[in-house]
Tab-separated table of C-alpha atoms in Angstrom:
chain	number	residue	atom	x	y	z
A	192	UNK	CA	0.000	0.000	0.000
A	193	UNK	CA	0.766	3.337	-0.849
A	194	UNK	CA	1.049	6.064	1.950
A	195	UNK	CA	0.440	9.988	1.619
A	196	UNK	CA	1.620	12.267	3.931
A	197	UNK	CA	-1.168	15.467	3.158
A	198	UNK	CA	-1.437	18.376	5.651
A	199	UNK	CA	-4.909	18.459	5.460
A	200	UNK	CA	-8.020	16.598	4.000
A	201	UNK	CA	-10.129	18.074	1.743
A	202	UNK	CA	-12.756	17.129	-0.368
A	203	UNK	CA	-10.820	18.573	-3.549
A	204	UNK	CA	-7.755	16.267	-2.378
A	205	UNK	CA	-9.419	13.005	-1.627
A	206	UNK	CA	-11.309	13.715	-4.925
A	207	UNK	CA	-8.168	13.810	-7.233
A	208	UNK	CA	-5.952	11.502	-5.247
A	209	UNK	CA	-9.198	8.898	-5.801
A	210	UNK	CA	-9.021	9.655	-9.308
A	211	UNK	CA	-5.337	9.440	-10.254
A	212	UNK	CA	-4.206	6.538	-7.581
A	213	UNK	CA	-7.838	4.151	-7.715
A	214	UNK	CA	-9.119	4.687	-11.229
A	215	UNK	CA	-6.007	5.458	-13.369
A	216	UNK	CA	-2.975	3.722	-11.438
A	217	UNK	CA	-5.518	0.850	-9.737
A	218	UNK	CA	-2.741	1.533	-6.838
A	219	UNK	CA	-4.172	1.132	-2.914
A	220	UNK	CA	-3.627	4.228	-0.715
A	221	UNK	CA	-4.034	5.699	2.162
A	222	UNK	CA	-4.095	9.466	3.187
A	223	UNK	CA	-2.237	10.306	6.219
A	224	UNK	CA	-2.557	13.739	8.172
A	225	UNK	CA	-0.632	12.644	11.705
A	226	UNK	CA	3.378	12.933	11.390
A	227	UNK	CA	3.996	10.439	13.587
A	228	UNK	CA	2.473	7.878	11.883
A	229	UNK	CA	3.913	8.521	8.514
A	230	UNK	CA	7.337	8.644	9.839
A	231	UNK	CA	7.003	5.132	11.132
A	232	UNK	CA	5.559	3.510	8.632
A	233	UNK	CA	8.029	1.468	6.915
A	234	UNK	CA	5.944	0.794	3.646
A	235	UNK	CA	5.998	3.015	0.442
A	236	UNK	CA	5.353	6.394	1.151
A	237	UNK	CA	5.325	9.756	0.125
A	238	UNK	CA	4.780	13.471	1.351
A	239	UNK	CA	2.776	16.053	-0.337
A	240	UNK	CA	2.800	19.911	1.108
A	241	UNK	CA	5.412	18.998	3.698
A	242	UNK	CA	8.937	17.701	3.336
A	243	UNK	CA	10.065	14.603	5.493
A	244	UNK	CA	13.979	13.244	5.421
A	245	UNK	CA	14.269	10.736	2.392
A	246	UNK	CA	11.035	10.844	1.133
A	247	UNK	CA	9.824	11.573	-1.834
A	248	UNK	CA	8.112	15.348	-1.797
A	249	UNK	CA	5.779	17.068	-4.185
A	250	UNK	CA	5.267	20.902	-3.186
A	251	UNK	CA	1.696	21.929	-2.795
A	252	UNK	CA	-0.202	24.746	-4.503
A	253	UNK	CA	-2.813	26.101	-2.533
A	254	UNK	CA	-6.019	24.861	-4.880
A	255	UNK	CA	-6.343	22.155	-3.260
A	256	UNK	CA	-7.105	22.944	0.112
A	257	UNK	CA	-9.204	26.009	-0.917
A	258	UNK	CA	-13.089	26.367	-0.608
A	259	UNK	CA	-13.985	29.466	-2.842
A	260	UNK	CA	-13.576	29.887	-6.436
A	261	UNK	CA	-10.760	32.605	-8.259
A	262	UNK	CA	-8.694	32.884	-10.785
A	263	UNK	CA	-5.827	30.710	-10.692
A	264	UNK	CA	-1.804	31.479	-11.167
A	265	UNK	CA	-1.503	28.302	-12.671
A	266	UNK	CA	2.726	29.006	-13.713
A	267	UNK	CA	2.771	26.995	-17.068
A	268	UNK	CA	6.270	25.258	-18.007
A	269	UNK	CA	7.175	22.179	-19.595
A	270	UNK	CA	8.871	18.706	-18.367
A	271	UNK	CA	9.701	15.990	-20.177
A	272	UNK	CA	8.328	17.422	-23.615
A	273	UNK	CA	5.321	18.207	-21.894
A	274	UNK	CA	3.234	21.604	-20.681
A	275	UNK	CA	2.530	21.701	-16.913
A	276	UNK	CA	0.418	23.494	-14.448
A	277	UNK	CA	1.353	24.498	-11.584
A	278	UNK	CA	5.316	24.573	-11.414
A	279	UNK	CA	6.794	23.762	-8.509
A	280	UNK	CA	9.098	26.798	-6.848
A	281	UNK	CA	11.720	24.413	-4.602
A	282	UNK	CA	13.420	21.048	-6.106
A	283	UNK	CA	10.708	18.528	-5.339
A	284	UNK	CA	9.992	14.637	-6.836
A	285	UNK	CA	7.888	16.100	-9.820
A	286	UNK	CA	8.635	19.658	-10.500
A	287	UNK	CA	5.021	20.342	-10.371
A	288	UNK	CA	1.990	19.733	-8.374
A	289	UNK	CA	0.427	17.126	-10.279
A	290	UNK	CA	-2.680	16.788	-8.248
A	291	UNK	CA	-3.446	20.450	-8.415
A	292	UNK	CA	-3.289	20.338	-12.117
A	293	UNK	CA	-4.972	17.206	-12.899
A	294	UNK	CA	-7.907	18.837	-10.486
A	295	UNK	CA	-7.548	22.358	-12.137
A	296	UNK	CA	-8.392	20.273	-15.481
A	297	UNK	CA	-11.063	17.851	-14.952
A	298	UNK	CA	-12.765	20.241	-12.932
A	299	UNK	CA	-13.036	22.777	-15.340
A	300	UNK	CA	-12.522	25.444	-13.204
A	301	UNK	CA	-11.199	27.725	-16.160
A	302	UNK	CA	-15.307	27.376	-17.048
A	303	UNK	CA	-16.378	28.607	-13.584
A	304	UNK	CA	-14.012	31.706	-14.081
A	305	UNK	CA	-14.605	32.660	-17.517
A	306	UNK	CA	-17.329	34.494	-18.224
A	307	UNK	CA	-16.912	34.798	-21.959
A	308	UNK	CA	-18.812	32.756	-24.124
A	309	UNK	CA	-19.006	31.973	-27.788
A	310	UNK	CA	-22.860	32.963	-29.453
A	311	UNK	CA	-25.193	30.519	-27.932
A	312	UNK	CA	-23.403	30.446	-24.496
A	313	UNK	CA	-20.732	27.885	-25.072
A	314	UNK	CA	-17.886	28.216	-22.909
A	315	UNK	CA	-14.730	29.134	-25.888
A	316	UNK	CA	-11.767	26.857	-26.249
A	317	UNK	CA	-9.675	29.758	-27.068
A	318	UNK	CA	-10.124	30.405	-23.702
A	319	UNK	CA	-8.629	27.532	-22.144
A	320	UNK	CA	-4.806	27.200	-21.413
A	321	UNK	CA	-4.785	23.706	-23.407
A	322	UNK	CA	-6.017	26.183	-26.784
A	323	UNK	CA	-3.008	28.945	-25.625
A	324	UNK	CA	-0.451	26.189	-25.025
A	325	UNK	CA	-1.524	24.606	-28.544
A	326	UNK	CA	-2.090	20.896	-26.494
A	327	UNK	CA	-5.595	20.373	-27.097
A	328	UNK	CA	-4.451	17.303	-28.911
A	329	UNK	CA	-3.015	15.776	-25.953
A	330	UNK	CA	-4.180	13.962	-23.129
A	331	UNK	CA	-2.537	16.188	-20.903
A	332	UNK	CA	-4.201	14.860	-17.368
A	333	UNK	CA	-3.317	11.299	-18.155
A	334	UNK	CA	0.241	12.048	-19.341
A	335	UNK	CA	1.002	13.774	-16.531
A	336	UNK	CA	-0.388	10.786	-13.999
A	337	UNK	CA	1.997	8.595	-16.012
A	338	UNK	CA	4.685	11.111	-15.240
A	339	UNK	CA	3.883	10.536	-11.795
A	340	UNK	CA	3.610	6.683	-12.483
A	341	UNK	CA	7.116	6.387	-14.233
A	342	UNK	CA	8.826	8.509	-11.011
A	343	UNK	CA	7.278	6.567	-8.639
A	344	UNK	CA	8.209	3.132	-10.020
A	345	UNK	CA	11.901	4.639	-10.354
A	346	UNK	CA	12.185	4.773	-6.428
A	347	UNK	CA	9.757	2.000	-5.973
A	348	UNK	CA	9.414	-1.187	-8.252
A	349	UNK	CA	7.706	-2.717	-5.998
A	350	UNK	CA	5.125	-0.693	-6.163
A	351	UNK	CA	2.152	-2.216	-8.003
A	352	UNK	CA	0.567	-0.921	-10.510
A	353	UNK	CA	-2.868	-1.888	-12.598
A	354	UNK	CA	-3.548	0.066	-15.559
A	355	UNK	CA	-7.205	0.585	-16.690
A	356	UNK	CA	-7.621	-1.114	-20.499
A	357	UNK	CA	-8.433	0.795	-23.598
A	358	UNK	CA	-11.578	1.166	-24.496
A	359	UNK	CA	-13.821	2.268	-27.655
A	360	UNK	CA	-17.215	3.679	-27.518
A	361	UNK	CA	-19.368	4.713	-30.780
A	362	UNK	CA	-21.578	7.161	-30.369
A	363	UNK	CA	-24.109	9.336	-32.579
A	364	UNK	CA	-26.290	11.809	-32.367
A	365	UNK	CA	-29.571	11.377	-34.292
A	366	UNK	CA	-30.429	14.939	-35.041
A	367	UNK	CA	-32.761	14.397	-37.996
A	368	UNK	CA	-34.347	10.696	-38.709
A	369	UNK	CA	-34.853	11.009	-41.933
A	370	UNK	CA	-34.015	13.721	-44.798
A	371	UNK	CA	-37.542	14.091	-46.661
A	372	UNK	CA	-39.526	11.261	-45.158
A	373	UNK	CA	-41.782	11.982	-42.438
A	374	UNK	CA	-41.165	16.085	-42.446
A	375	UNK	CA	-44.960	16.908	-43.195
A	376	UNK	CA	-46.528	18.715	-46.361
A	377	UNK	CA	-45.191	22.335	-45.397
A	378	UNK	CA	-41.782	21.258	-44.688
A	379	UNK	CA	-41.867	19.188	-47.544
A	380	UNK	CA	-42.740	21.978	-49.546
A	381	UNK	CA	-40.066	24.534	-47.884
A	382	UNK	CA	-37.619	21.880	-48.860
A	383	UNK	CA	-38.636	21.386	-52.756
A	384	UNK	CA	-38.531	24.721	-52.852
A	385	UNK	CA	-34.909	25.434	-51.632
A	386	UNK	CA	-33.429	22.420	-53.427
A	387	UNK	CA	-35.474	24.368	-56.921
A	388	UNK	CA	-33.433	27.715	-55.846
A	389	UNK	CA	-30.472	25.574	-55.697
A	390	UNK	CA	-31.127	24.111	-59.310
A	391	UNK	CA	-30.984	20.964	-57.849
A	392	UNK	CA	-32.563	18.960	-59.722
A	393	UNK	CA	-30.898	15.590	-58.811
A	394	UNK	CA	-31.791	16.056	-55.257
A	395	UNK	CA	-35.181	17.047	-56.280
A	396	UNK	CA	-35.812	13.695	-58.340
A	397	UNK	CA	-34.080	11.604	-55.598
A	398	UNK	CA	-36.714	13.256	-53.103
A	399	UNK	CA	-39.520	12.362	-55.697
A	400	UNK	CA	-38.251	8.584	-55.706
A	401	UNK	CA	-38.254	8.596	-51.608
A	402	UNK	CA	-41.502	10.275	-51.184
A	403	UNK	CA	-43.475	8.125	-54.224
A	404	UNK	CA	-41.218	5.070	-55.412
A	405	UNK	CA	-40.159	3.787	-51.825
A	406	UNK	CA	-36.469	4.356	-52.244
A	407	UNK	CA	-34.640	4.087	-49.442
A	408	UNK	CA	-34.476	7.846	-47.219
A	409	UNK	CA	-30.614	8.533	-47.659
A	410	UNK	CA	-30.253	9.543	-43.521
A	411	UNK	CA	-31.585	5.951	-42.982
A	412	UNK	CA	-28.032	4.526	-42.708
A	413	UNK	CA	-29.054	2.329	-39.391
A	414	UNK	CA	-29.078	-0.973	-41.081
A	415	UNK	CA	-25.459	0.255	-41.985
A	416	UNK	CA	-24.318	0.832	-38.663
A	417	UNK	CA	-25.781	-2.466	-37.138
A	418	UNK	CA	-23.251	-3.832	-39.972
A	419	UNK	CA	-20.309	-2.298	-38.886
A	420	UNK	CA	-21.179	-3.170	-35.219
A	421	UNK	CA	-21.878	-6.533	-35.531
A	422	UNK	CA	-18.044	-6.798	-37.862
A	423	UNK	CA	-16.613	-5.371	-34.725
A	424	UNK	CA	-17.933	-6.650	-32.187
A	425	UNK	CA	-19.441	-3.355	-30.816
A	426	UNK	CA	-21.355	-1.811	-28.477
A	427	UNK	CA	-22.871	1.571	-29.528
A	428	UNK	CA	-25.119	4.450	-27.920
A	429	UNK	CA	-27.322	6.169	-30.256
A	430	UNK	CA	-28.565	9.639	-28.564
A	431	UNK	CA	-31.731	10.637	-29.386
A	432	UNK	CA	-33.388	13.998	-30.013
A	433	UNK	CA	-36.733	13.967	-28.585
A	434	UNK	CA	-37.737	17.830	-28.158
A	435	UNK	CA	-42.011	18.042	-28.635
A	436	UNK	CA	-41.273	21.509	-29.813
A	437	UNK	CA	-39.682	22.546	-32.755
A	438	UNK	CA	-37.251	25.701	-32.688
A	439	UNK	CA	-33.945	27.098	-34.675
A	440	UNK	CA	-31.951	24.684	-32.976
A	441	UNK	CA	-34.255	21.468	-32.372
A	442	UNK	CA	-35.293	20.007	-35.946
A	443	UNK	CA	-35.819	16.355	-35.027
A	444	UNK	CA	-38.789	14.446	-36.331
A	445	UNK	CA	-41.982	14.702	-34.431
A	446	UNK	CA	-42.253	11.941	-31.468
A	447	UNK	CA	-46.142	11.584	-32.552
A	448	UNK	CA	-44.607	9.877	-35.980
A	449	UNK	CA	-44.688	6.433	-35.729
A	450	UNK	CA	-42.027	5.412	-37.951
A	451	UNK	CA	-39.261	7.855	-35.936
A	452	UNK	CA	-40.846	5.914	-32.634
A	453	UNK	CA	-39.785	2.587	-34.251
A	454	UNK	CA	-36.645	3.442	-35.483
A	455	UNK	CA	-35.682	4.347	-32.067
A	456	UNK	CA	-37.482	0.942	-30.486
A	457	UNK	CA	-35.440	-0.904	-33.364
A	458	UNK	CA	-32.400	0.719	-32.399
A	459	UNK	CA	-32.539	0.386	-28.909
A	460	UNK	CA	-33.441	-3.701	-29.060
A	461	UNK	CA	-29.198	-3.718	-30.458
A	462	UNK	CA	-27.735	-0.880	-28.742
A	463	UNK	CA	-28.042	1.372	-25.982
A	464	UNK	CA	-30.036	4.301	-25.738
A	465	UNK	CA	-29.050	7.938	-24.871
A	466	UNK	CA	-30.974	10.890	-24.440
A	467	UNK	CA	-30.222	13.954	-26.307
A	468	UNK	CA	-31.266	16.561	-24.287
A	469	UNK	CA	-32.731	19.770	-26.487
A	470	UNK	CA	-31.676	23.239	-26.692
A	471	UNK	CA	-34.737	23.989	-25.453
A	472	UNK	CA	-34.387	21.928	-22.299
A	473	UNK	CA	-31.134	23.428	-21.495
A	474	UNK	CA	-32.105	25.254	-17.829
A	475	UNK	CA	-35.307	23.391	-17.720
A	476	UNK	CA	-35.474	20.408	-15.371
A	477	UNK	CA	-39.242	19.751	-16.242
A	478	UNK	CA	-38.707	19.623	-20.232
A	479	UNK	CA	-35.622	17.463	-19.849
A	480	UNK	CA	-37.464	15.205	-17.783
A	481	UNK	CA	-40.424	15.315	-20.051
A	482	UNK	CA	-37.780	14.294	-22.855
A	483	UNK	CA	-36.446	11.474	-20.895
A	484	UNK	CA	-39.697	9.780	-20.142
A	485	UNK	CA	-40.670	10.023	-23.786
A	486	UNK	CA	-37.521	8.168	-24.953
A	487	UNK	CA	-37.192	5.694	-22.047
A	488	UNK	CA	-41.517	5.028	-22.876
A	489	UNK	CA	-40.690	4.305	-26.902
A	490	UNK	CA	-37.376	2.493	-26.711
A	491	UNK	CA	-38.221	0.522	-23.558
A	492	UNK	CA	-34.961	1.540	-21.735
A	493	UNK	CA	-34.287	3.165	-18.662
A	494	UNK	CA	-32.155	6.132	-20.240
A	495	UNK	CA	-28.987	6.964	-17.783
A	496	UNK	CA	-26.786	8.771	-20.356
A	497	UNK	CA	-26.699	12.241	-22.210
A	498	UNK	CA	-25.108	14.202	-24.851
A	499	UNK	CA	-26.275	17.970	-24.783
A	500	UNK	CA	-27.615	19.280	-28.517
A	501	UNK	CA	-25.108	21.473	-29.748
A	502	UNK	CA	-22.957	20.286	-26.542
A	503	UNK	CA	-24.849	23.456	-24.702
A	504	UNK	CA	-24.318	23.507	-21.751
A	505	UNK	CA	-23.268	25.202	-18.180
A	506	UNK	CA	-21.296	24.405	-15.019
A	507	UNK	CA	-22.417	23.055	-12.562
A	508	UNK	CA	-25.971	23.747	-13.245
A	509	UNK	CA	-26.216	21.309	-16.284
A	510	UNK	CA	-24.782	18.571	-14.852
A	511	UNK	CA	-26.452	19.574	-11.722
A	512	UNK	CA	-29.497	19.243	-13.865
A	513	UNK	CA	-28.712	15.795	-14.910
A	514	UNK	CA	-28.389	14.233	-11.344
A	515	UNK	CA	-31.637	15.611	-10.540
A	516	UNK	CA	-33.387	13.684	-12.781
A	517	UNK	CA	-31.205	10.307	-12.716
A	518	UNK	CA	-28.646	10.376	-15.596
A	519	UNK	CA	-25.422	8.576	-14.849
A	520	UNK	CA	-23.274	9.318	-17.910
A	521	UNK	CA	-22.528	12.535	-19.810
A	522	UNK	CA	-20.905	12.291	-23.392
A	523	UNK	CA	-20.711	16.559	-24.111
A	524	UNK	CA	-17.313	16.851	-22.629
A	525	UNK	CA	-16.032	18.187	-25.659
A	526	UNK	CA	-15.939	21.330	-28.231
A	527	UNK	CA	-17.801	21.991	-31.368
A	528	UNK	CA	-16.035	24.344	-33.006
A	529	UNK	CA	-12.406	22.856	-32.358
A	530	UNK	CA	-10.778	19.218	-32.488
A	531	UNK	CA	-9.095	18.504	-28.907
A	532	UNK	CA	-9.677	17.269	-25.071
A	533	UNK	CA	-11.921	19.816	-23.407
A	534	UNK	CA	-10.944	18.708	-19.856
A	535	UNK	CA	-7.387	17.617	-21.419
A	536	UNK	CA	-8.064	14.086	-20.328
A	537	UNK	CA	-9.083	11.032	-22.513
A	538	UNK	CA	-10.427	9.120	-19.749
A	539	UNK	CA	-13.699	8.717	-17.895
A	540	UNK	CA	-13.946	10.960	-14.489
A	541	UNK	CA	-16.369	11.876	-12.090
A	542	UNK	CA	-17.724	15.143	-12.073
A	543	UNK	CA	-16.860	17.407	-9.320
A	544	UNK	CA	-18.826	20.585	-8.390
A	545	UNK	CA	-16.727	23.307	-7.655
A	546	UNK	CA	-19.625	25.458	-5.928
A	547	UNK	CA	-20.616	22.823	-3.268
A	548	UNK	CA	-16.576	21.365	-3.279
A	549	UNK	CA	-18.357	17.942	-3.550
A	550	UNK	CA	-17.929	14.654	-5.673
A	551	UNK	CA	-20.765	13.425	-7.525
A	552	UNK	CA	-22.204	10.264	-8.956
A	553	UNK	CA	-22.236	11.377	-12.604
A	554	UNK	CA	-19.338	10.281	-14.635
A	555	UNK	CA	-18.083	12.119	-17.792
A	556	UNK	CA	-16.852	10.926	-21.237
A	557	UNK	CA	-14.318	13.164	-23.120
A	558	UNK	CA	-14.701	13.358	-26.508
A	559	UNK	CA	-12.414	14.229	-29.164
A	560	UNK	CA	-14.218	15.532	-32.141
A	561	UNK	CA	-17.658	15.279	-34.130
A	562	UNK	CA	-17.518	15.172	-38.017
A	563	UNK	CA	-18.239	18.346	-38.254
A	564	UNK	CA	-14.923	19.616	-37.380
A	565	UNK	CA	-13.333	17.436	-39.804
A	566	UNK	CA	-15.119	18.586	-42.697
A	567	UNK	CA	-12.319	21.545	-42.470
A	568	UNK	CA	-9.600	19.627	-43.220
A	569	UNK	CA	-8.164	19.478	-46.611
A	570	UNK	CA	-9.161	15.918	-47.328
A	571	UNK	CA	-10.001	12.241	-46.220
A	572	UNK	CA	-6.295	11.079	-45.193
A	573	UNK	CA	-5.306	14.271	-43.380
A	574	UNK	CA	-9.147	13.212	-41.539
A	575	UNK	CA	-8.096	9.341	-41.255
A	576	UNK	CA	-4.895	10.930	-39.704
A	577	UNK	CA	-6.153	13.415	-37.464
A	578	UNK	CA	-8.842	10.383	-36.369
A	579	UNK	CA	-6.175	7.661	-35.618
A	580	UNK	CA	-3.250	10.279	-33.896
A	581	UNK	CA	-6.396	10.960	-31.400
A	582	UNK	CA	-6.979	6.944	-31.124
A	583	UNK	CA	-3.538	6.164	-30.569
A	584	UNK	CA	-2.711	8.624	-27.820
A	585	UNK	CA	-6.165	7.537	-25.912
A	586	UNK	CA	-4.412	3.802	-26.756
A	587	UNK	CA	-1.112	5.034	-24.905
A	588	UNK	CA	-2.908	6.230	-22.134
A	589	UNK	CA	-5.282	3.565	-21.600
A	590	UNK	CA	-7.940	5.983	-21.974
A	591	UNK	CA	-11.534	5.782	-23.787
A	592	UNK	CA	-12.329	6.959	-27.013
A	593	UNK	CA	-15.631	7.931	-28.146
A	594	UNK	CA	-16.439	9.147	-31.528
A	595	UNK	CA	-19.694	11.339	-32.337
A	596	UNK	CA	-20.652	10.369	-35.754
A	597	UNK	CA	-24.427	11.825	-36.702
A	598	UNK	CA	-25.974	9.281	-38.733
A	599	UNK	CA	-27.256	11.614	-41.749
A	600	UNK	CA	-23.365	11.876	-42.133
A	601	UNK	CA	-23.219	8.769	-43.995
A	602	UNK	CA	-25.852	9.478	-46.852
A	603	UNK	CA	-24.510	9.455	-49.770
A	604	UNK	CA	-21.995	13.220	-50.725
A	605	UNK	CA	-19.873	14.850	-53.779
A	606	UNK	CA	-17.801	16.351	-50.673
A	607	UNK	CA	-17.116	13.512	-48.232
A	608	UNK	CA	-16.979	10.058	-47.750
A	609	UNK	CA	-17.804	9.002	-44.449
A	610	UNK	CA	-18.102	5.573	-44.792
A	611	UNK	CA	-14.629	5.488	-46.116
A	612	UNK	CA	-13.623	7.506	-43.166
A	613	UNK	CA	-15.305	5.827	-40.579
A	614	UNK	CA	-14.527	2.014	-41.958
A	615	UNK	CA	-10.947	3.281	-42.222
A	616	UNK	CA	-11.052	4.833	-38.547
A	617	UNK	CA	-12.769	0.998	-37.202
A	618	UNK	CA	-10.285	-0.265	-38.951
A	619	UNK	CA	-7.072	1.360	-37.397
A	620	UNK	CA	-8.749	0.466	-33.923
A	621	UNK	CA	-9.198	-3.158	-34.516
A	622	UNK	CA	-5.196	-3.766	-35.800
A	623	UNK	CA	-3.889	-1.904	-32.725
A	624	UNK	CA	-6.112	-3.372	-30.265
């Protein structure tokens, strides 16, 4: 067993030591607080915020052991080819606190201190110090717990160690059901008539052979996926958009249509079932909960996992939000405007709520990227690259990867080809498993 010397226990401290020592090192520990005891203890042991004779010391920032919320010097450096938070000020084990970064990070306390946000109220990623530092790209929590890892296995081989495995989680986002089925005569009409604007006519005919000939809609592309799945061995999540209202940012097929409340019982008798909560339903506990019994009453699921529309949302209120009305996992951890780690991790984490300084039961899945951002690339293998670089650092870091595909993505386009992408992307994960 592994023993800390800490000052003082807070909930902040015994929230990231959990995190970096149970879940990401699977090392047993023990926090210590009396001197006496930790000096005669003869096990492995070392001191954090206060220096004992030949033991290993990391110097403690002050985060930790706070209780209000402010902006943070957080002293960026580098060590080892990698940015740091939080550099240390004497010669200690590290050369940084490591807990008070990893905590700084996953609990996105940048968000509770910015008050800038992009148009709809999206916290920015140019204003995190992963976007200034240029490391969105990089798992920067988990490299820095293996800095710790490596350092501590230097002084103490003995020490043992059980890494988490890699995992892979597919994910999409079902926005829109279908592209002209199902949209109602007005719609229907507002569409013809943009697609005649457009002079085009090829779209026009192919909506003529869906609507009268029983063509295949080109969004249905969930025969596809079950495909791919079954190939793989996989377990996805489709998240569904279930708003009763539609708005500018809601456009999903009416719940009252029968075929959209089959394709989602279809779906969810193969995969697993997530609840896209509407940009309507944002700071509304009643509509989200409205929106969750309507999915969890057509697929036949209790639904305990979320992805935000638009990834809109607010800390800690949304997740707050969440708890309140029983979801377990969130999958919005992420940006849409920019590729990258929003809480600079690639692993799973509990979410931590800065205002009450408390744990909680809901745990969060980074993600990477959504299409969308990868339709500004210059072409498919810069994408394919991009796509795998991101898989193979989770890989190193025995993280999770979860990609956000939206299943329209895969009808068929003169600009992209996502089923080339995304086979090539399953691909790459299944050689390096």
């Amino acid at each position: 067993m592994l023993l800390v010397f800490v000052p003082q226990q807070t909930e902040r401290l015994k929230y990231i030591f959990r995190h970096i020592f149970s879940e990401r090192l699977g090392v047993e520990f023990e926090l210590c607080t009396n001197k006496s005891d930790f000096q005669a203890y003869k096990g492995i042991k070392i001191a954090y915020g206060t220096a004992f004779t030949n033991v290993p010391f990391i110097e403690a920032k002050s985060l930790l052991f706070e209780q209000d919320i402010h902006i943070q010097n957080i002293q960026i450096d580098e060590i080892q080819g990698n940015k740091i938070l939080f550099k240390s000020t004497t010669p200690d084990f590290l050369g940084f606190d490591v807990f008070a970064a990893c905590f700084y990070c996953l609990s996105r306390y940048e968000e509770y201190v910015q008050e800038t946000t992009d148009t709809i109220g999206r916290f920015s990623p140019e204003n995190s110090w992963a976007f200034s530092q240029n490391c969105l790209d990089k798992a920067m929590v988990d490299r820095w717990i293996y800095i710790l890892k490596e350092k501590l296995l230097s002084v103490f081989p003995q020490l043992n160690i059980h890494l988490p495995k890699f995992e892979f989680i597919p994910t999409y986002d079902i926005d829109i059901a279908y592209c002209y089925k199902n949209k109602g005569f007005w719609l229907s009409i507002a569409g013809l008539v943009k697609q005649f604007l457009r002079l085009d006519f090829q779209g026009i005919i192919h909506r003529f052979k869906v609507l009268w000939a029983n063509k295949q809609d080109p969004y249905d592309n969930f025969d596809y996926l079950e495909t791919l799945h079954k190939r793989y061995d996989l377990q996805a999540i489709f998240f569904f958009l279930v708003a009763q209202k539609r708005s500018k940012y809601d456009k999903n097929t009416s719940i009252k249509n029968t075929d959209f409340q089959q394709i989602i019982l279809k779906t969810a008798q193969q995969n697993q079932i997530g609840w896209h909560a509407s940009f309507q339903s944002f700071d509304n506990k009643d509509i989200q909960k409205q929106e969750i019994d309507i999915l969890q009453k057509f697929s036949q699921q209790i639904v305990v996992q979320n992805r935000f529309h638009y990834l809109h949302f607010k800390l800690p209120q949304s997740y707050n939000n969440l708890i309140i009305n029983n979801i377990k996992f969130d999958f919005s951890m992420g940006y849409a405007s920019v590729l990258g780690w929003r809480a600079s991790t690639c692993s799973s984490f509990l979410f931590f709520d800065l205002e009450t300084n408390k744990q909680t039961s809901l745990r969060i899945y980074p993600l990477f990227c959504m299409e969308n951002q990868l339709l500004k690339m210059e072409n498919e293998i810069i994408v394919i690259e991009q796509l795998c670089k991101a898989i193979q650092e989770t890989q190193n870091y025995n993280g999770t990867f979860v990609s956000l595909f939206h299943q329209q993505s895969f009808a068929p386009s003169k600009d992209n080809n996502w089923k080339k992408i995304y086979e090539s992307m399953l691909n790459f994960i299944y050689r390096n498993k």
